[in-house]
CSV table of C-alpha atoms and ligand atoms in Angstrom, one decimal:
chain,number,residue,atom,x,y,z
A,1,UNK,CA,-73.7,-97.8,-143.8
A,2,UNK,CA,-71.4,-95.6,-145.0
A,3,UNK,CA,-68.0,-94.8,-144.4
A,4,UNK,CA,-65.9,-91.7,-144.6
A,5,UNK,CA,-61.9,-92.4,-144.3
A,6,UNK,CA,-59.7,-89.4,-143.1
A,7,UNK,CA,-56.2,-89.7,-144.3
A,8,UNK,CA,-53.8,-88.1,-141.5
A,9,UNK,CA,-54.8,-87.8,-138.0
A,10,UNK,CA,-53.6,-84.1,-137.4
A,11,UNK,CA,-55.2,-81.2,-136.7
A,12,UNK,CA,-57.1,-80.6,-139.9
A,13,UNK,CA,-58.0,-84.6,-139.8
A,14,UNK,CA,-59.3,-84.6,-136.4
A,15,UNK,CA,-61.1,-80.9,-136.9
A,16,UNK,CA,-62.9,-82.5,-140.3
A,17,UNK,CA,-63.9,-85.4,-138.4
A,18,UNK,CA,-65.6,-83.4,-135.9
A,19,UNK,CA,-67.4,-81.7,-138.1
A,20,UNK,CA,-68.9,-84.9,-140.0
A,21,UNK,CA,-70.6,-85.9,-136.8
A,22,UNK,CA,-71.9,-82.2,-136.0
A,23,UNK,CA,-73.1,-81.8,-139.6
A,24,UNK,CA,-75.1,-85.5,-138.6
A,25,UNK,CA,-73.3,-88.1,-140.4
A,26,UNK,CA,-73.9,-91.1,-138.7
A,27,UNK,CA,-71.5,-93.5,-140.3
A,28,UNK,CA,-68.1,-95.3,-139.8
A,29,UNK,CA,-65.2,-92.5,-139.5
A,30,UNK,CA,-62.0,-94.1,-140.0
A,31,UNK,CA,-59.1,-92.3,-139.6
A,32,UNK,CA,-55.2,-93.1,-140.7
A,33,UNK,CA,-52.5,-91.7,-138.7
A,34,UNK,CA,-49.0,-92.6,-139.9
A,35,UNK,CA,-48.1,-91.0,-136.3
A,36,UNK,CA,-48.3,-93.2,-132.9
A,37,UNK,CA,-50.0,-90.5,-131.3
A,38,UNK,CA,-53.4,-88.6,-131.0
A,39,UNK,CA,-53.3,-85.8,-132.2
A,40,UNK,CA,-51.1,-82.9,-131.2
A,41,UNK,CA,-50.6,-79.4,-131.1
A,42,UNK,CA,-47.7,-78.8,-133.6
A,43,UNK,CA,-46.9,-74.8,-132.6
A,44,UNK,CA,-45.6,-76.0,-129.1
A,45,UNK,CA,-42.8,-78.1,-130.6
A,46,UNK,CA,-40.9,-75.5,-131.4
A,47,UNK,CA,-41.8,-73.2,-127.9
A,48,UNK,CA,-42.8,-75.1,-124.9
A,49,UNK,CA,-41.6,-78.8,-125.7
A,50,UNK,CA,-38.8,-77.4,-126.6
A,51,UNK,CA,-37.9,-75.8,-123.3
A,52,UNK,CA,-39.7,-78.3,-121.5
A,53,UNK,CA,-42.7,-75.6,-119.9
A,54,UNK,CA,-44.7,-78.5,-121.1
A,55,UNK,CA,-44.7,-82.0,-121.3
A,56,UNK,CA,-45.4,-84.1,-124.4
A,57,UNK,CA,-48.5,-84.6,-122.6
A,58,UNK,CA,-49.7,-81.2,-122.6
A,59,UNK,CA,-49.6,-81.1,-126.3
A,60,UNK,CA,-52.1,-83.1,-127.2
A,61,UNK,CA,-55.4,-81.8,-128.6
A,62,UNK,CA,-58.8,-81.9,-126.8
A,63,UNK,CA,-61.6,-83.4,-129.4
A,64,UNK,CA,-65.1,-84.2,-129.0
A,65,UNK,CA,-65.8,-87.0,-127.3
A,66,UNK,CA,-68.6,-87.7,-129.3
A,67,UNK,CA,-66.2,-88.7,-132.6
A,68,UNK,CA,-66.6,-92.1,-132.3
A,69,UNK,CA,-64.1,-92.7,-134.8
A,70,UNK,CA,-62.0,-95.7,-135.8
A,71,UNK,CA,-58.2,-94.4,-134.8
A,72,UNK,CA,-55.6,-96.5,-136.8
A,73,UNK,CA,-52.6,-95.3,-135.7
A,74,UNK,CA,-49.0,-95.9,-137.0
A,75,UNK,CA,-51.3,-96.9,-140.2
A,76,UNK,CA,-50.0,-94.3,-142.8
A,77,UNK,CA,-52.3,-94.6,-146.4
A,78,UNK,CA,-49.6,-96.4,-148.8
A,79,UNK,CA,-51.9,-96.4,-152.2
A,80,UNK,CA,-55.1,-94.3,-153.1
A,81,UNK,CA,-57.5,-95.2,-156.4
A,82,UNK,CA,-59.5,-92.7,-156.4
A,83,UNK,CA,-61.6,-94.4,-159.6
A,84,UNK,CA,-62.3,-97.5,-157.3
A,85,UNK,CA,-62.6,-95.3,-153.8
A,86,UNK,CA,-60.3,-97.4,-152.2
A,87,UNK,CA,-57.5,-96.8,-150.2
A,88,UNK,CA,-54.5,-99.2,-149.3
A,89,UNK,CA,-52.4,-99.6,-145.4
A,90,UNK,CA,-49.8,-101.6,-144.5
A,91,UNK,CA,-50.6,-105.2,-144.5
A,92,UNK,CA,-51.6,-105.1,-148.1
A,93,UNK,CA,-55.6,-104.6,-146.8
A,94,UNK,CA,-57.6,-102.2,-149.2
A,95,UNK,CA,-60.2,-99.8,-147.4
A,96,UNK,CA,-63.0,-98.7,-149.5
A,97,UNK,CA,-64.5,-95.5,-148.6
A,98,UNK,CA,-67.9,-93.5,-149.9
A,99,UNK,CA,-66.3,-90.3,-148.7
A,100,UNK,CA,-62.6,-89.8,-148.3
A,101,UNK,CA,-60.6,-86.4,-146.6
A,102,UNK,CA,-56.6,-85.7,-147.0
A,103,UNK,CA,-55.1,-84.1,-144.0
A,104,UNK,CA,-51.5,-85.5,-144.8
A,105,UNK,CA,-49.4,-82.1,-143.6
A,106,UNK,CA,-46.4,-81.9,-144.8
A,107,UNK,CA,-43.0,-83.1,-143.8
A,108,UNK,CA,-39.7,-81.5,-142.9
A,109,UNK,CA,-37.4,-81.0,-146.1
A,110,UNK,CA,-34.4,-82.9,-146.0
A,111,UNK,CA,-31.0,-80.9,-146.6
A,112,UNK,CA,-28.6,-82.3,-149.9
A,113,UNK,CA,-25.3,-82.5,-147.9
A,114,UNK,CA,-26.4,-82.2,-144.4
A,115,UNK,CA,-25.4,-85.6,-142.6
A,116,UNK,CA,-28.9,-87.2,-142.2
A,117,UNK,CA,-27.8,-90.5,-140.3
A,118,UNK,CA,-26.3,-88.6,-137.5
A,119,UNK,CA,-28.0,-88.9,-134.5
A,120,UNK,CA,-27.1,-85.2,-133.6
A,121,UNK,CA,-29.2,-84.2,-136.6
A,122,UNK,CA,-32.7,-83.1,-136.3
A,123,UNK,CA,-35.4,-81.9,-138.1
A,124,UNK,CA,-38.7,-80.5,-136.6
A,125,UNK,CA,-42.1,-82.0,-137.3
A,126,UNK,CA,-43.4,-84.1,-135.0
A,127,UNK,CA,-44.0,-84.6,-131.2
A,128,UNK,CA,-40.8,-87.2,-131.1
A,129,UNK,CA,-38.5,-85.1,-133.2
A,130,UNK,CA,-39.0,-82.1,-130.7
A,131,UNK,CA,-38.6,-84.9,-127.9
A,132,UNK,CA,-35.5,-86.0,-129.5
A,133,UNK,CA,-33.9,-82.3,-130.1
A,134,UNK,CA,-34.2,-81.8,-126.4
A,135,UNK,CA,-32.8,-84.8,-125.0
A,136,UNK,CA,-29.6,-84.4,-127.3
A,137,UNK,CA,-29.4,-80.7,-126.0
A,138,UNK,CA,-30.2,-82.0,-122.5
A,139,UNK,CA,-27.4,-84.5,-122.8
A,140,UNK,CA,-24.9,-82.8,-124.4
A,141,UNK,CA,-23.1,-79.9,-123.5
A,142,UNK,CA,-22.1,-77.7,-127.0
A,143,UNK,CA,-23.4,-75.4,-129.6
A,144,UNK,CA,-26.9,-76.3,-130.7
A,145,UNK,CA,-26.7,-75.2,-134.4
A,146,UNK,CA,-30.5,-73.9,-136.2
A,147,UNK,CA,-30.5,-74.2,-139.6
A,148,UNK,CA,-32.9,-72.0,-141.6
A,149,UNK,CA,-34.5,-68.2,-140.4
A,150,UNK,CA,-38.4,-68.9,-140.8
A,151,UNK,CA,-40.6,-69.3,-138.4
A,152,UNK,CA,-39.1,-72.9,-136.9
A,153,UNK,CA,-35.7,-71.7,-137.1
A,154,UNK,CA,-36.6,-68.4,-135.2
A,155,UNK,CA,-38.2,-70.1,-132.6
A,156,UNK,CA,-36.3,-73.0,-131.4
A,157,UNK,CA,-33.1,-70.3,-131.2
A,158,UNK,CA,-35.4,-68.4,-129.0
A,159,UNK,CA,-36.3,-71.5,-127.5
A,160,UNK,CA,-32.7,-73.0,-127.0
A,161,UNK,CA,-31.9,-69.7,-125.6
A,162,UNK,CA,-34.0,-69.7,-122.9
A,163,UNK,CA,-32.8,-72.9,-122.0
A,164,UNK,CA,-29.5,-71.0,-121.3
A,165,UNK,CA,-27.4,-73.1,-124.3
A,166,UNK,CA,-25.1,-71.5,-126.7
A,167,UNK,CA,-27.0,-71.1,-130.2
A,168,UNK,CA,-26.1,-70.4,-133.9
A,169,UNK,CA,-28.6,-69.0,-136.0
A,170,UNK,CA,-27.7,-69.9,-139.4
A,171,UNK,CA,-29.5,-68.2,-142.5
A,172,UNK,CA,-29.3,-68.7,-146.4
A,173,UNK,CA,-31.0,-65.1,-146.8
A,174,UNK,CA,-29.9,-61.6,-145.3
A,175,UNK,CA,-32.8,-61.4,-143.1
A,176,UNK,CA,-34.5,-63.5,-140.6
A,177,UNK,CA,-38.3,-64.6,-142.0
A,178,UNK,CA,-37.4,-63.1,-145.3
A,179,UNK,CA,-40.3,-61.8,-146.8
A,180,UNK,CA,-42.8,-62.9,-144.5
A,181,UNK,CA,-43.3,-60.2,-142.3
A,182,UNK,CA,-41.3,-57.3,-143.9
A,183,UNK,CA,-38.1,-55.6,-143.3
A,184,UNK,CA,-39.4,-53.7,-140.8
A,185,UNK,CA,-40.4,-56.4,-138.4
A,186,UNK,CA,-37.9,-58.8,-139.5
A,187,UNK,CA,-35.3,-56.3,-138.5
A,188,UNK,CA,-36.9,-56.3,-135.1
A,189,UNK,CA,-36.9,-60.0,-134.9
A,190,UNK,CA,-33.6,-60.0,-136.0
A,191,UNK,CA,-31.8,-57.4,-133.3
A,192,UNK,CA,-33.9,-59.4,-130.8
A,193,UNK,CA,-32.1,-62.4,-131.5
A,194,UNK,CA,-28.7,-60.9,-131.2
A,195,UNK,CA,-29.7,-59.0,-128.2
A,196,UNK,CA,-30.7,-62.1,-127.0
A,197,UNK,CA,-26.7,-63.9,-127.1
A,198,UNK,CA,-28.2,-65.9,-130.4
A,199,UNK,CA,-24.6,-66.2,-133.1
A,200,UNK,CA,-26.1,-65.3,-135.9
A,201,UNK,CA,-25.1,-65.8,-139.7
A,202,UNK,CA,-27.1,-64.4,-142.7
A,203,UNK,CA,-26.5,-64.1,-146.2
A,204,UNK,CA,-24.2,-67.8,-145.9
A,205,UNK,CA,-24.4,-70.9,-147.5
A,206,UNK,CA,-23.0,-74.0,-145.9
A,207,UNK,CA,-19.9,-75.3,-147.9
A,208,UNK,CA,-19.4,-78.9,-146.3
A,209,UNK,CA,-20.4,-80.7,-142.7
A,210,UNK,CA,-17.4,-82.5,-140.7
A,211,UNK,CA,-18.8,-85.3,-138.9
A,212,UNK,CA,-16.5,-85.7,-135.4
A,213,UNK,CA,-16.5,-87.7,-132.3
A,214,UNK,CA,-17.0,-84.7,-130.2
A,215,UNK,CA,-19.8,-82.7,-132.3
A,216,UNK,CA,-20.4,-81.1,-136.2
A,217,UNK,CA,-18.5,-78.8,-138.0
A,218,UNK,CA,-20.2,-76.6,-140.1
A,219,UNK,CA,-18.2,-74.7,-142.5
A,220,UNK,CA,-19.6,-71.5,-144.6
A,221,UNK,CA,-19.4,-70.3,-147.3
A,222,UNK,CA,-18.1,-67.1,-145.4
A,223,UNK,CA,-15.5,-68.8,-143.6
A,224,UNK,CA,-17.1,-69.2,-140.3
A,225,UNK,CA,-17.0,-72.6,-138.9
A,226,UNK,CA,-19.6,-73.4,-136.0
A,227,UNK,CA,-19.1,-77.0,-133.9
A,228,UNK,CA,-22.2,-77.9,-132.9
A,229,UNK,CA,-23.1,-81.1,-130.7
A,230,UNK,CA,-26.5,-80.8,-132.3
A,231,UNK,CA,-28.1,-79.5,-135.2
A,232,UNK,CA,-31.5,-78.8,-136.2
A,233,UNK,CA,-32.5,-78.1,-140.1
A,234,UNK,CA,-35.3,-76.3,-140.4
A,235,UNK,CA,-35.6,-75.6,-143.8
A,236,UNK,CA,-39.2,-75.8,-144.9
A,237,UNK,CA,-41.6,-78.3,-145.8
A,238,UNK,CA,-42.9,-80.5,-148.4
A,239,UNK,CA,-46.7,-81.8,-149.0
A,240,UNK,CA,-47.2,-85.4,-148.0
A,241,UNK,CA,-48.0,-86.9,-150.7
A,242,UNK,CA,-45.8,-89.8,-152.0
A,243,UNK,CA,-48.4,-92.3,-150.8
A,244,UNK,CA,-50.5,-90.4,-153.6
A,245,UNK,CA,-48.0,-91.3,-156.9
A,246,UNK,CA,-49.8,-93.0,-159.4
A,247,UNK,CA,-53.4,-92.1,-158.6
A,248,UNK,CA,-53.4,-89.9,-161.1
A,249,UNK,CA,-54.4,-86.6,-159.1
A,250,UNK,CA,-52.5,-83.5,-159.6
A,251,UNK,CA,-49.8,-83.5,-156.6
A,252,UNK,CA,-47.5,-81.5,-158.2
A,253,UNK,CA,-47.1,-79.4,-155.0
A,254,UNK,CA,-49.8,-80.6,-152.2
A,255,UNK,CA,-53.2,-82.1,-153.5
A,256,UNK,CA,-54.7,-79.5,-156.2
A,257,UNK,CA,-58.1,-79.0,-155.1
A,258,UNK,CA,-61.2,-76.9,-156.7
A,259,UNK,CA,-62.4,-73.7,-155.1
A,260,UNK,CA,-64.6,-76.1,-153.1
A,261,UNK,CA,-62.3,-77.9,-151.3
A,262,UNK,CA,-62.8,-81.1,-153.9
A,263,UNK,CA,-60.2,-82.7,-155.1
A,264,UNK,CA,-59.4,-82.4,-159.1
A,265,UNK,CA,-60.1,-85.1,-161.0
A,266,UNK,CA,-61.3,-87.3,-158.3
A,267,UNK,CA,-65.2,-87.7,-157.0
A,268,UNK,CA,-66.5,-87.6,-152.9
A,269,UNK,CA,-62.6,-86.7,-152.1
A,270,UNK,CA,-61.4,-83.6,-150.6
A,271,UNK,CA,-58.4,-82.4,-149.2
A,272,UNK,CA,-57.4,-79.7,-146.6
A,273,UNK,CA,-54.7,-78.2,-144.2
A,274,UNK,CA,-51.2,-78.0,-145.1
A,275,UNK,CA,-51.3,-80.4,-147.9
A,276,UNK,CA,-54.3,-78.8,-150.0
A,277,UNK,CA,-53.5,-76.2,-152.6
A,278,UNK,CA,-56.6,-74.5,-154.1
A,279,UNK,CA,-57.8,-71.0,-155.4
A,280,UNK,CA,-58.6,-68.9,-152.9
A,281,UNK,CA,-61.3,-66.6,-154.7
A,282,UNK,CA,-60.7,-63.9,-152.2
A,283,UNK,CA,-57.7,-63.4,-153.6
A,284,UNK,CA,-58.2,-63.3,-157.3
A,285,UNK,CA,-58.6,-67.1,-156.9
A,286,UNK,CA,-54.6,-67.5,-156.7
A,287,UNK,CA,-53.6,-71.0,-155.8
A,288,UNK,CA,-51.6,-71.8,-153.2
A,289,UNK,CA,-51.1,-73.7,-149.9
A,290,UNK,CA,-51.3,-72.4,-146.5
A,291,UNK,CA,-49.1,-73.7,-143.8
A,292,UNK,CA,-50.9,-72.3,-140.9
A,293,UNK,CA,-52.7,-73.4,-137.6
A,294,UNK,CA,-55.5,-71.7,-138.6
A,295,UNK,CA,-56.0,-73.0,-141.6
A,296,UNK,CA,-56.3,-76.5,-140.7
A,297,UNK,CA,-59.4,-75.7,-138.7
A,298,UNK,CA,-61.1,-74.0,-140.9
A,299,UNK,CA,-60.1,-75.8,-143.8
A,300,UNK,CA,-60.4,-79.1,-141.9
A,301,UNK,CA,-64.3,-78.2,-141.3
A,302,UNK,CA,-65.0,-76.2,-144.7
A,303,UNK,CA,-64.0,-79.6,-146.4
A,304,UNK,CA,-65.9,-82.1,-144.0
A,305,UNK,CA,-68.9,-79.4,-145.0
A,306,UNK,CA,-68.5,-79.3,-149.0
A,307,UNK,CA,-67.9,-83.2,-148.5
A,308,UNK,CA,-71.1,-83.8,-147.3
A,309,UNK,CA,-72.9,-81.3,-149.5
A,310,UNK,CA,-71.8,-83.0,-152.7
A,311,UNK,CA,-69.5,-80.7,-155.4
A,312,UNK,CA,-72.9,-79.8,-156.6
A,313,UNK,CA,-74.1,-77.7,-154.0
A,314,UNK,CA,-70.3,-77.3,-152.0
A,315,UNK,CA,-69.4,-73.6,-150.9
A,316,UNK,CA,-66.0,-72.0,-151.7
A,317,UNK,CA,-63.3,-71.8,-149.0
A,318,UNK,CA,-62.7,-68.1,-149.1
A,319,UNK,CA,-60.6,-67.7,-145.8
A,320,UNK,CA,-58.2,-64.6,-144.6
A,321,UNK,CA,-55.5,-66.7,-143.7
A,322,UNK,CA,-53.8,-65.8,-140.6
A,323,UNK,CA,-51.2,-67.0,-138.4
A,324,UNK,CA,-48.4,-65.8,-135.5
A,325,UNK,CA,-45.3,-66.3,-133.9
A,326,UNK,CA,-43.9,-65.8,-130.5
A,327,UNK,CA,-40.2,-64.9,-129.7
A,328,UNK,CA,-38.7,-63.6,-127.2
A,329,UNK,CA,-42.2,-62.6,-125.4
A,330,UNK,CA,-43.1,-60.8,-128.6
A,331,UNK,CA,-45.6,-61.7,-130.5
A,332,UNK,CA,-46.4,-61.3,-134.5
A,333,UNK,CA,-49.5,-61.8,-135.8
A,334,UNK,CA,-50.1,-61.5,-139.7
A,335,UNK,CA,-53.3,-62.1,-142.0
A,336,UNK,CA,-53.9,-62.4,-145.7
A,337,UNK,CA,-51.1,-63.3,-147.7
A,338,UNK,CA,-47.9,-61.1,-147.0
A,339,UNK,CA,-45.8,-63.4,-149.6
A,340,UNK,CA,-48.0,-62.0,-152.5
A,341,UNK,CA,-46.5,-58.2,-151.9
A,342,UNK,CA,-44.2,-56.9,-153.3
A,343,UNK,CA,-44.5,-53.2,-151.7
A,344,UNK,CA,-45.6,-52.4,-148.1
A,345,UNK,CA,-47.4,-49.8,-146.3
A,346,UNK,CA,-48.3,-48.4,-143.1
A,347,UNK,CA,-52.1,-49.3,-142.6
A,348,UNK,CA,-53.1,-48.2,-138.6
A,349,UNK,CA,-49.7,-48.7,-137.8
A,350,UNK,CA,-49.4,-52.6,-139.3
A,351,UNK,CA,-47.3,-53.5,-141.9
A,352,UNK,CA,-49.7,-53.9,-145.0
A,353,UNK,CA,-48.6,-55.2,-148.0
A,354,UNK,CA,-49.3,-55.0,-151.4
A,355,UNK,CA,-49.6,-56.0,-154.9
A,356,UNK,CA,-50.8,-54.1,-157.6
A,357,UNK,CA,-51.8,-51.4,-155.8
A,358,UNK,CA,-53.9,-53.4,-153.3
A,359,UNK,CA,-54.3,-54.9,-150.0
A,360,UNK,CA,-53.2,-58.7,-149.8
A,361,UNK,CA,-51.5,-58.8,-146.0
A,362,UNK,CA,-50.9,-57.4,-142.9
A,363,UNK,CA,-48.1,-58.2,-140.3
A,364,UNK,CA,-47.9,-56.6,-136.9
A,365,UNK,CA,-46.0,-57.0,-133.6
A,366,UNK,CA,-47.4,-56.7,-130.6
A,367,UNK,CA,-50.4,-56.0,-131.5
A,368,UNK,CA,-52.7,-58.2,-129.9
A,369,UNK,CA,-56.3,-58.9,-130.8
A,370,UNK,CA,-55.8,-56.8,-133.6
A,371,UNK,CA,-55.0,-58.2,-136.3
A,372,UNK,CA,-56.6,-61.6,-135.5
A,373,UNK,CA,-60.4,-59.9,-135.1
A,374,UNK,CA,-60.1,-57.0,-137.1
A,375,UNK,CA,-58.4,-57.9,-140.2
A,376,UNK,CA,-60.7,-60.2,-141.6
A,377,UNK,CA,-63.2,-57.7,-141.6
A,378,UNK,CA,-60.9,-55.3,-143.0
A,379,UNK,CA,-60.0,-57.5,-146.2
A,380,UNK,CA,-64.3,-58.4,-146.1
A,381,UNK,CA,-65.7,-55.0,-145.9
A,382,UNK,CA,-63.0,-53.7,-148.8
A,383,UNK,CA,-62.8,-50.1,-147.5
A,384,UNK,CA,-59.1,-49.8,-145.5
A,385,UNK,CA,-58.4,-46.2,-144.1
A,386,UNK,CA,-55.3,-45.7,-146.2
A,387,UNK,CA,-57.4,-45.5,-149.0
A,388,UNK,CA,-55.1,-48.5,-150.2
A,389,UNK,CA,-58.0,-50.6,-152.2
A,390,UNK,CA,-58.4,-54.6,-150.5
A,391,UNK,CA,-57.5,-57.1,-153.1
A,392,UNK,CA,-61.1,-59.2,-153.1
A,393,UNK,CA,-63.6,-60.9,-154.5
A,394,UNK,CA,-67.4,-61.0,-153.9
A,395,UNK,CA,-67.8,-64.4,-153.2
A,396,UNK,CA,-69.2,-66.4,-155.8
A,397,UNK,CA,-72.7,-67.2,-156.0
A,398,UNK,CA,-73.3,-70.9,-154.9
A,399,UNK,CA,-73.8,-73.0,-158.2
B,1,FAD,P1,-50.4,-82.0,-139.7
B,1,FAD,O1,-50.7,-81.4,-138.4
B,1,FAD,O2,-48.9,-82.1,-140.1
B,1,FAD,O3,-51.0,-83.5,-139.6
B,1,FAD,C1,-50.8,-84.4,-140.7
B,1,FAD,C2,-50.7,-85.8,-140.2
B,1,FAD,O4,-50.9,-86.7,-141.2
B,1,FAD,C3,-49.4,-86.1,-139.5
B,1,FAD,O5,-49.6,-86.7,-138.3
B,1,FAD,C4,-48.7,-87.0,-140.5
B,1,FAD,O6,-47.8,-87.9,-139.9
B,1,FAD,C5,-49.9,-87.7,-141.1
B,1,FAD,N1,-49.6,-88.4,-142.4
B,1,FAD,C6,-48.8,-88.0,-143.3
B,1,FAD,N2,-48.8,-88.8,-144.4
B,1,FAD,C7,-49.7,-89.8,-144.0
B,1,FAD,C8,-50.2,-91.0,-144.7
B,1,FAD,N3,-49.8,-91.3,-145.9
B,1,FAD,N4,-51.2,-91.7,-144.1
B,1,FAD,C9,-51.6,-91.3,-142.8
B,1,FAD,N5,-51.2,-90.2,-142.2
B,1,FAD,C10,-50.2,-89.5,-142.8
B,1,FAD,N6,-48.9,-72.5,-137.3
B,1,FAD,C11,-49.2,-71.3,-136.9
B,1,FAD,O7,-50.2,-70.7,-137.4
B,1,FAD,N7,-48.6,-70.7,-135.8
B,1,FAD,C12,-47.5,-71.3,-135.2
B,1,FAD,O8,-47.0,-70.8,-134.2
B,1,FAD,C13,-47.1,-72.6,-135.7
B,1,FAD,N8,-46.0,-73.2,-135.1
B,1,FAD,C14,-45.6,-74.4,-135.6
B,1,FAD,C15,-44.4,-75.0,-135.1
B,1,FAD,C16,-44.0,-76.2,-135.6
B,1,FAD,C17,-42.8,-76.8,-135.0
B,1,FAD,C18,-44.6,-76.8,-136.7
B,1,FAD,C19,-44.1,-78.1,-137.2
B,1,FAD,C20,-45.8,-76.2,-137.2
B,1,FAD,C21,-46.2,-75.0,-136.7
B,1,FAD,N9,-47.4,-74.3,-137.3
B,1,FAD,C22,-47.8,-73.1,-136.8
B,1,FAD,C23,-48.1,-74.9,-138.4
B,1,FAD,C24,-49.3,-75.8,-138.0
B,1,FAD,O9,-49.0,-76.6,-137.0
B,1,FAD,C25,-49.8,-76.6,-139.2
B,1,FAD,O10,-50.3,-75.6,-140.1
B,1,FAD,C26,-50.9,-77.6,-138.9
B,1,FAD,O11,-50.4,-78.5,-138.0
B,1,FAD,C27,-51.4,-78.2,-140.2
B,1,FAD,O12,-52.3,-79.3,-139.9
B,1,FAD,P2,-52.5,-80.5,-140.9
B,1,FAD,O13,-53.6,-81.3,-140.3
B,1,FAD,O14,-52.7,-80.0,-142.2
B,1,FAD,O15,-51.1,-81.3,-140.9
């Protein structure tokens, strides 16, 4: 019979999978996790595993139990042919698959300079690095240093915070979340930081680390020097896709993938989540990935879907991407995709943002619901009250 392999047993892995067996495939599902665990939630690493309102337990995610899959875990995908449909794991043994989906994520970019040996340096990916920043936080008694002011960063100073520990907040750019949510929010965001005790530092480079028995210095480029008895670097992310040198696909930044969900260049292989970039006709068909929650899901099923349809007769992947954050108790919810503005507007009170002259985005705080059921229509229905025109596409019709 045949056999679908899923590369990367995360969320967008284990939401494809699902979707196989609802869509009726009744073949061997193997799927390749380079992790030790099931799957996970990943947006609790940085909140509630953090400050320990949940357990590493509590993260993991709840799946169908009619998967029946094949878990081979700590089994990372080394080598992929994409010509022979076959797929290599440690131990030298080659898989061949009919179908094939890449959920790989990304991984935490490493800092040039930063000591990376040190046990008192983190980054934030995975269920045992959050595990890890907390007992070293736990155990120790000092600064905890947060390197980086996006969404990670943000969080685990909001996080450490409410743990009751002494954090720096230290940013490359002026504002906290540059660009992602707008100066108006991030100036929000920001004050509630500093209203919160976090030591912040914007606008700074780091000049040099000094590695000592009792903790980290940190030296700026300011001046400032922070001692930290542990530091996180959370300085974005890069696609997982070294296993994928040599296969000849286009991985120049995550897996380039057709409108479809299809891989480039490759047959029966499709990719999705946080590692697949493709043109989102919705908007203009500009290609890019999507870090998000969200995405994974809907990704995760749209390319189980178009896998099983063949490229002939796949639908495109047209979402509204959308995504939040929680600091603080506030929340931000956004939709579209804010980084493609370069203006904003008020739109019912929600930051909208735009590029020439239309829609693309739309950040609010607080606003609950909102954003998350209403924008979609909003960017689908292409009429927005502020007369500001919605940046879309009628979907193209299917092949
Ligand atoms: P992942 O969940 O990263 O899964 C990929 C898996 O593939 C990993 O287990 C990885 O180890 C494995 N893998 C990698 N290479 C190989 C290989 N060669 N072979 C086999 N397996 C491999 N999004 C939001 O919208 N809101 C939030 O609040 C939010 N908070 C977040 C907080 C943190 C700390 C992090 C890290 C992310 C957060 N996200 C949030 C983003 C969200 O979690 C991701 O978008 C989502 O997990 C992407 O799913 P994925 O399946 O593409 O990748």
């Amino acid at each position: 019979s045949e056999r679908i392999v899923v590369v990367g047993g995360g969320l967008g892995g284990v939401r494809s999978a699902e979707r196989l067996r609802e869509m009726g495939f009744d073949g061997q599902i193997t799927i390749l996790s380079a992790e030790r665990h099931l799957p996970y939630h990943r947006p609790c690493l940085s909140k509630q595993i953090i400050t320990g309102e949940w357990t590493p337990d509590d993260s993991l995610l709840s799946f169908s139990g009619d998967l029946d899959a094949e878990w081979r875990l700590n089994s990372p995908a080394l080598h992929l042919d994409p010509k022979k449909q076959s797929v290599w794991v440690p131990g030298g043994e080659e898989i061949k698959y009919d179908g094939m989906i890449i959920a790989t994520g990304v991984d935490a970019r490493a800092m040039g300079g930063a000591p990376r040996h040190d046990p008192r340096v983190h980054v934030l990916r995975t269920l045992d690095d959050a595990v890890a920043i907390r007992r070293n936080i736990r155990q120790s008694q000092g600064l905890v240093a947060v390197i980086g002011g996006g969404f990670i960063g943000c969080e685990l100073a909001c996080s450490v915070r409410h743990m009751g520990r002494d954090v720096a907040l230290i940013v490359r750019s002026p504002a906290l979340l540059g660009g992602v949510v707008g100066d108006d929010i991030g100036k929000k965001i920001t004050e509630a930081h500093v209203e919160h005790g976090v030591r912040l530092a914007t606008g700074v480079g780091i000049k040099h680390w000094v590695r000592q028995p009792g903790g980290i210095g940190i030296h700026l480029s300011d001046g400032q020097v922070f001692f930290a008895s542990c530091v996180v670097l959370a300085v974005g992310a890069s696609p997982a896709v070294d296993w994928l040198r040599g296969s000849g696909l286009d991985i120049s930044d995550g897996v380039l993938c057709d409108s479809t969900n299809h891989v480039v260049g490759a047959e029966n292989l499709v990719a999705c989540g946080d590692v697949a970039r493709w043109p989102n006709m919705r908007f203009n068909g500009v290609v890019r990935r999507v870090e998000h929650w969200l995405n994974a899901v809907e990704g995760g099923r749209a390319a189980a879907e178009n896998l099983l349809v063949g490229r002939n007769h796949a639908k495109t992947y047209t979402p509204v991407p959308r995504f939040w954050t929680e600091q603080y108790g506030m929340r931000v919810q956004g939709a579209g995709l804010p980084v493609l503005g370069t203006d904003t507007t008020d739109v019912n009170g929600l930051t909208g943002f735009i590029a020439n002259g239309k829609l693309v985005g739309i950040v609010g705080l607080e606003s609950p619901g909102k954003i998350i059921t209403e924008t979609p229509e909003l960017f689908r229905q292409n009429t927005v009250e502020t007369n500001v025109p919605v940046w879309t596409q009628p979907e193209p019709a299917a092949a």
